[in-house]
Structures are given as C-alpha cells and as structure tokens.
Short mmCIF file of C-alpha atoms in Angstrom, two decimals:
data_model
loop_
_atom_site.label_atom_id
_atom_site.label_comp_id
_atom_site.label_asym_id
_atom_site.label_seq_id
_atom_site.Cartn_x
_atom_site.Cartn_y
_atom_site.Cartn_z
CA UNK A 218 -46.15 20.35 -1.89
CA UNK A 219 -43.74 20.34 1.45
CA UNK A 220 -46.47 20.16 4.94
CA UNK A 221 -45.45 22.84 7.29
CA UNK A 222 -46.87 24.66 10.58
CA UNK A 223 -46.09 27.14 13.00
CA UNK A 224 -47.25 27.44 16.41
CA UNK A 225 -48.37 30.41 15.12
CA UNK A 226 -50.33 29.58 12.75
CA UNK A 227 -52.69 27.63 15.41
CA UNK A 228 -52.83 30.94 17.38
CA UNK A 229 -54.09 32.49 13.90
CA UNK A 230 -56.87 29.82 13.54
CA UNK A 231 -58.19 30.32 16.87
CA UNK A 232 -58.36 34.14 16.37
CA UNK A 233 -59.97 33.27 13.32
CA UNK A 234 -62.89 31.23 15.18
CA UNK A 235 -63.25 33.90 17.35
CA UNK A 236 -64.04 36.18 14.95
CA UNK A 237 -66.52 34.13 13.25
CA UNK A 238 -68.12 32.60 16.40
CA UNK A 239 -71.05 34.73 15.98
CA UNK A 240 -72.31 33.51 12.41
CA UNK A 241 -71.63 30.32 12.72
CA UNK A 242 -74.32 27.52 13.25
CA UNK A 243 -73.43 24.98 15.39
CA UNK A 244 -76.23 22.59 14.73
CA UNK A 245 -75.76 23.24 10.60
CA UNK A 246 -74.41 21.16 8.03
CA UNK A 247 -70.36 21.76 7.79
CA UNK A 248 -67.89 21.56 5.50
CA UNK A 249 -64.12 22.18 5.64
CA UNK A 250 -62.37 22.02 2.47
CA UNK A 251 -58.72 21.49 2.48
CA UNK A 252 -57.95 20.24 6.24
CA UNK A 253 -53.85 18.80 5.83
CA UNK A 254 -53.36 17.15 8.69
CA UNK A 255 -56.46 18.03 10.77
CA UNK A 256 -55.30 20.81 13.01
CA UNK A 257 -58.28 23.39 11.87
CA UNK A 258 -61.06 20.39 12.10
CA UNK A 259 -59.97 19.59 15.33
CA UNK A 260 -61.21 23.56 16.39
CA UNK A 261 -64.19 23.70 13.82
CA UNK A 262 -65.24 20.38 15.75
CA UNK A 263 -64.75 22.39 19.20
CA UNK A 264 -67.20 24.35 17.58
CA UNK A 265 -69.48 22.03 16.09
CA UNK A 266 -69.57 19.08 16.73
CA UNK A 267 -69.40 17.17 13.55
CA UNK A 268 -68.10 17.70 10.12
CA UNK A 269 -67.57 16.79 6.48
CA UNK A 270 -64.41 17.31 5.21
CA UNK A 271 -62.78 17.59 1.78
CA UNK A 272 -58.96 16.73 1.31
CA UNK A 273 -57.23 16.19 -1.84
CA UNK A 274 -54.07 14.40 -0.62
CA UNK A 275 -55.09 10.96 0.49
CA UNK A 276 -52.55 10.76 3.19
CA UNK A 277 -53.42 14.09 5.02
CA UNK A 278 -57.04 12.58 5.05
CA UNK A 279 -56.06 9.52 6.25
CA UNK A 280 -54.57 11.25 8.61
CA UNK A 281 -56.96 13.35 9.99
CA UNK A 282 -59.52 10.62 9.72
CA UNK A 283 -57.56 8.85 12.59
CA UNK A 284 -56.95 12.04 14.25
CA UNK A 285 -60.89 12.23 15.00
CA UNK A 286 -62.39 9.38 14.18
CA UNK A 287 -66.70 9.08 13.55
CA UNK A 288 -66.41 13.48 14.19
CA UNK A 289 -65.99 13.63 10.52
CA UNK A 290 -66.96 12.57 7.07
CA UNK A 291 -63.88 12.95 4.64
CA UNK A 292 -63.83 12.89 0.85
CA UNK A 293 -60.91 12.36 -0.85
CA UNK A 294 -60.34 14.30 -3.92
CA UNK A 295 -60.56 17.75 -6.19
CA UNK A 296 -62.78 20.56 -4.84
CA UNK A 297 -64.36 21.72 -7.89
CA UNK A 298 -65.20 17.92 -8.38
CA UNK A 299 -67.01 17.35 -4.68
CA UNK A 300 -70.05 15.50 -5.06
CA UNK A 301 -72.04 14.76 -1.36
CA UNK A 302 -75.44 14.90 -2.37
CA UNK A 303 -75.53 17.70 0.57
CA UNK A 304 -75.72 21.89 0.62
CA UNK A 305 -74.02 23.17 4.01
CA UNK A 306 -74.49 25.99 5.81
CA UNK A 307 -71.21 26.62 6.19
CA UNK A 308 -68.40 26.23 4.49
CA UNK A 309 -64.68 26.33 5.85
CA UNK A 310 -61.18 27.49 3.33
CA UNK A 311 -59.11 28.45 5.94
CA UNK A 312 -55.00 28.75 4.29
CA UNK A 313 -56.14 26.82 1.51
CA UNK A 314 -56.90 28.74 -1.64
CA UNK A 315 -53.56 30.50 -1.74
CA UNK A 316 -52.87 27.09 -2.93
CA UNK A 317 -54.88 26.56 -5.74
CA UNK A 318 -54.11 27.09 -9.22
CA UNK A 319 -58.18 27.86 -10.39
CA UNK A 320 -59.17 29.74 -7.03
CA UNK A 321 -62.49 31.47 -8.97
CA UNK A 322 -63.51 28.10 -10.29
CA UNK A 323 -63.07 26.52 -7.08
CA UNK A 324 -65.11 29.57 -4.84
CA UNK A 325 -67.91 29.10 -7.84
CA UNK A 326 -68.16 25.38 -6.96
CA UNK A 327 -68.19 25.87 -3.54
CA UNK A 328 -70.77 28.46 -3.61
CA UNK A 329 -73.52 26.14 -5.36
CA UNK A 330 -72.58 23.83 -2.50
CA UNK A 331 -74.21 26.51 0.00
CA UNK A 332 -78.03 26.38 0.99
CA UNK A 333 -79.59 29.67 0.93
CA UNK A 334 -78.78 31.08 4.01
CA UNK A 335 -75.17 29.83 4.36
CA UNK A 336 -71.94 31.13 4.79
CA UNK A 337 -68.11 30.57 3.28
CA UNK A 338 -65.54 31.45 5.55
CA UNK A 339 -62.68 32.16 3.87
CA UNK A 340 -58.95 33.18 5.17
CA UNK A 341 -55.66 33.45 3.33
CA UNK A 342 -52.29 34.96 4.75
CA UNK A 343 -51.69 38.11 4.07
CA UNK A 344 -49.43 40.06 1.60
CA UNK A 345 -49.73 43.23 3.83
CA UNK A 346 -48.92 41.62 6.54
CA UNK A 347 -46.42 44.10 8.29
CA UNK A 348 -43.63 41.33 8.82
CA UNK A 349 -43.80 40.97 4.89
CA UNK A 350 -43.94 45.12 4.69
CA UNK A 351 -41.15 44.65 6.33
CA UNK A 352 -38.93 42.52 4.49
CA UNK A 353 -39.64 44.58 1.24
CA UNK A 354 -38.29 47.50 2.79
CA UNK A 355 -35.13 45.07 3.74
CA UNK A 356 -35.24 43.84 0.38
CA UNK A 357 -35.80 40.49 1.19
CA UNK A 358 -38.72 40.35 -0.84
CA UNK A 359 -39.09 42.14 -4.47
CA UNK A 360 -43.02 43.52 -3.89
CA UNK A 361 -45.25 42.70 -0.56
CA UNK A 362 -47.77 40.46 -3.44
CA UNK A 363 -44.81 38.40 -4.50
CA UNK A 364 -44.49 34.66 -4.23
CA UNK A 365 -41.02 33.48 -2.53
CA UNK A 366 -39.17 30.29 -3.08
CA UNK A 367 -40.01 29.24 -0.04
CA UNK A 368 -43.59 29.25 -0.75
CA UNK A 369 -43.49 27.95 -3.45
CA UNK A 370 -41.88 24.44 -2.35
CA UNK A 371 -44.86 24.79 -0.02
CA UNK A 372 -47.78 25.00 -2.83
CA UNK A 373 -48.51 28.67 -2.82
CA UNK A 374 -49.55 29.79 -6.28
CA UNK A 375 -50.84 33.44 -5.35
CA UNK A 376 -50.61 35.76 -2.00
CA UNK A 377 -53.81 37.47 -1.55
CA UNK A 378 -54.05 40.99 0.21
CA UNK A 379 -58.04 41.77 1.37
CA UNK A 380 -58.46 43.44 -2.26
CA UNK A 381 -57.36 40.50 -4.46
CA UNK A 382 -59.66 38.35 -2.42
CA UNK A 383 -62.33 40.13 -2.41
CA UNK A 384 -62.09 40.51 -6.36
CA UNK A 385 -61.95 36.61 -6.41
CA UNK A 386 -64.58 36.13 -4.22
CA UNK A 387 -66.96 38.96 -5.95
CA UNK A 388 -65.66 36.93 -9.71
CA UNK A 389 -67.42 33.64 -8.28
CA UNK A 390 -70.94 35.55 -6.89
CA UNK A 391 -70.02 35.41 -3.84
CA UNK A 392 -70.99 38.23 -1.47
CA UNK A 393 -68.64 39.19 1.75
CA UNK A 394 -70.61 40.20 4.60
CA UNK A 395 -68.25 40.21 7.39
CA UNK A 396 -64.13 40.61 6.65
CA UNK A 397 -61.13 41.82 8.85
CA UNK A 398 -57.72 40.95 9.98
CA UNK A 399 -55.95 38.69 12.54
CA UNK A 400 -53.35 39.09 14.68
CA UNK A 401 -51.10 42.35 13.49
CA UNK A 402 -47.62 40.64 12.47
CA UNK A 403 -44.57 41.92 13.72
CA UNK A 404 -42.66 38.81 13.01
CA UNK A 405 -42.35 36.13 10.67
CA UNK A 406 -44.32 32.86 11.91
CA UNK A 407 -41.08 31.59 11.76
CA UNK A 408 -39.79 34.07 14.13
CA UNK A 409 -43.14 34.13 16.35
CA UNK A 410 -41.97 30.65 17.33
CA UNK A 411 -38.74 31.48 18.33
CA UNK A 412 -39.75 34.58 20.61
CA UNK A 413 -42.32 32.26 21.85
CA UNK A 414 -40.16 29.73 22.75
CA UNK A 415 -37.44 32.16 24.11
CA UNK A 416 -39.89 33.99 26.32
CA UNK A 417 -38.93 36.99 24.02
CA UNK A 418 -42.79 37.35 23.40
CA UNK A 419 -45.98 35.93 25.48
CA UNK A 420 -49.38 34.59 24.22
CA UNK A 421 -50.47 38.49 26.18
CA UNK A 422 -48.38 39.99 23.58
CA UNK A 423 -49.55 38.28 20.57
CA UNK A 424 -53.24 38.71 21.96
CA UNK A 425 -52.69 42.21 21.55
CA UNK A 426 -51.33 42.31 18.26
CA UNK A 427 -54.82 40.74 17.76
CA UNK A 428 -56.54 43.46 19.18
CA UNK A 429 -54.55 45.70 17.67
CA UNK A 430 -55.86 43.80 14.07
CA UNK A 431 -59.37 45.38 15.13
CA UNK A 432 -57.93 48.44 14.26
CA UNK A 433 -55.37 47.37 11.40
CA UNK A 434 -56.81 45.06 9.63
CA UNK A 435 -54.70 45.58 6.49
CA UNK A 436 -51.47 44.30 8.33
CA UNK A 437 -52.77 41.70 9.90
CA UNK A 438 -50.94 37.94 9.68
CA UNK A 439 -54.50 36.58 7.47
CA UNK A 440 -56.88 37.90 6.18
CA UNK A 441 -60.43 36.77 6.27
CA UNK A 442 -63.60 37.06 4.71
CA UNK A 443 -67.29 35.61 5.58
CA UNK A 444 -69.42 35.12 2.42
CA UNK A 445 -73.12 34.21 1.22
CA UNK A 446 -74.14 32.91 -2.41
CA UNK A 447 -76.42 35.90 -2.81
#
C-alpha cells in the first residue's frame, strides 16, 4: 500500500473531533486502530491525553512511536488478532476500514474489545461525496461506489457511502448512536490543496462547507459513525 495525505485530510480529522467531542471520555481507556504515520493520534492525544494504539505496518508504528513518545502504547500487528488484556471506552477507525479486506470481522473484534458503556468511532471517505458525484457525471468515474486505480495502489478495498457502513457496522452488533457528515466536498483533496495553496479557497471557506455538512450530510468528504456494543 502507497502512504499518502492531503492537507485536507487533517482539516477532515479535526472536523471529525469536533463532532465527537461531546461523547468522548477524556479520562477513559483509548484505542486507535490503524494510526499510519501518527497524524490522527497526535489530535486524539490533544484530546486525551494518552493512548494505545494498534498499527499493522511496523514502520508506520515505529514511526509514530517516535513521533510521541511515552503518550502512547503501540501494538504491532492484525486487528482482529489484538490481544491487550484491556476493554476501552473508546475506540478510534478513523480512514482505516476502507482498507481492509474482512471489515465485519474486524468491527466484531473490535466490538468485544469495548467495556459496556463504550463507544467506536468510526469514519470512512465518502462515495457521495459531491466531488466524486461529480466526476461520475464527467465520467471520470464509472459509479460514485466504485474503486479507482488510484485507490487502489493506495489499499482501498471498498468505498463506503453512510448506508454500506451502517450495514457493516449493524452485521458486527454494533449499534450507531450518533452519525453525520464532514466537510461538504466541492473539490478533490487533491484539488483542496491546490486552492489552498493558491489562495483560491480559505480555511473560512472550507469551514463552511463544514457547516454546510450539518445540513448535507450525504455529500460530505467522510462519513462518520459513533457506535456502542449493545
């Protein structure tokens, strides 16, 4: 899998803790599960303080692990095989399970790994995204669900609307209590970081677009959803 990442894609994750601020725990047990090269944990720790964190590729983890030293706890290898002895109450997939080739297996293993009153947050990019509406009606794209080449070099085995995730997420037990969009997507993250750059768009115009996600959630740029066992 080729690493990538926007500039855009940290404004997403910071819309996303904003819209989870209120049910998260700060003084709970935390888990984020699939962290690359630490970006995320460095705003869950913002948040929290301290955290254990789950990474597959050994590099990314040793990675983050000197990105933030004694803040975290990493474990180094296959979700549905994490063993810490712990339950959390709150667990963190953020842009991970688009990548992973048994998502329901993997949501199932997570959700024993919750205590009774915990949550999973959960957020995937979105197929609806109206950027990716966009480039069907273009005909860049075949279908708004598909998976393109470039996506593929980057790991991505699925592209979730809200719908398909919730049917994963309901597959595993998994209940959503909160969900929503972030950020409505006029652009390409790509294309985000251009305008950025450019001074084509400002950080007031994408915060917008994120208020505008209150009301559109469907075309948002993710798609999130906030989750108990039961």
């Amino acid at each position: 899998m080729t690493p990538y990442a926007y500039d855009f894609d940290w404004m997403i994750r910071r819309a996303l803790i904003q819209r989870w601020r209120p049910f998260l725990k700060p003084q709970g047990a935390s888990l984020e599960v699939g962290c690359y090269m630490g970006d995320m944990t460095g705003l869950l720790l913002e948040e929290l303080g301290q955290l254990d964190v789950a990474e597959m590729n050994s590099e990314w983890a040793q990675a983050v692990a000197e990105r933030h030293g004694d803040k975290v706890n990493i474990t180094v290898g296959k979700i549905e095989d994490l063993v810490t002895g712990k339950r959390y109450d709150q667990i963190f997939l953020v842009h991970t399970l688009e990548h992973i080739d048994n998502p329901v297996e993997v949501l199932q293993a997570l959700r024993e790994l919750l205590t009774p009153t915990g949550h999973l947050f959960v957020a995937v990019p979105n197929a609806l995204a109206l950027s990716r509406q966009i480039a069907v009606a273009m005909g860049l794209i075949s279908h708004c669900e598909a998976v393109t080449e470039a996506e593929k070099v980057h790991g991505h085995w699925r592209t979730y609307t809200q719908q398909t995730l919730n049917a994963d997420l309901e597959a595993a037990g998994l209940v959503s209590r909160a969900q929503g969009g972030v950020i409505l997507k006029t652009l390409s993250n790509g294309q985000f970081d251009r305008a950025l750059a450019d001074n084509i768009v400002s950080k007031e115009y994408v915060a917008a677009c994120d208020q505008l996600s209150l009301t559109y959630p469907e075309m948002g740029a993710s798609v999130y959803s906030v989750c108990s066992g039961a």
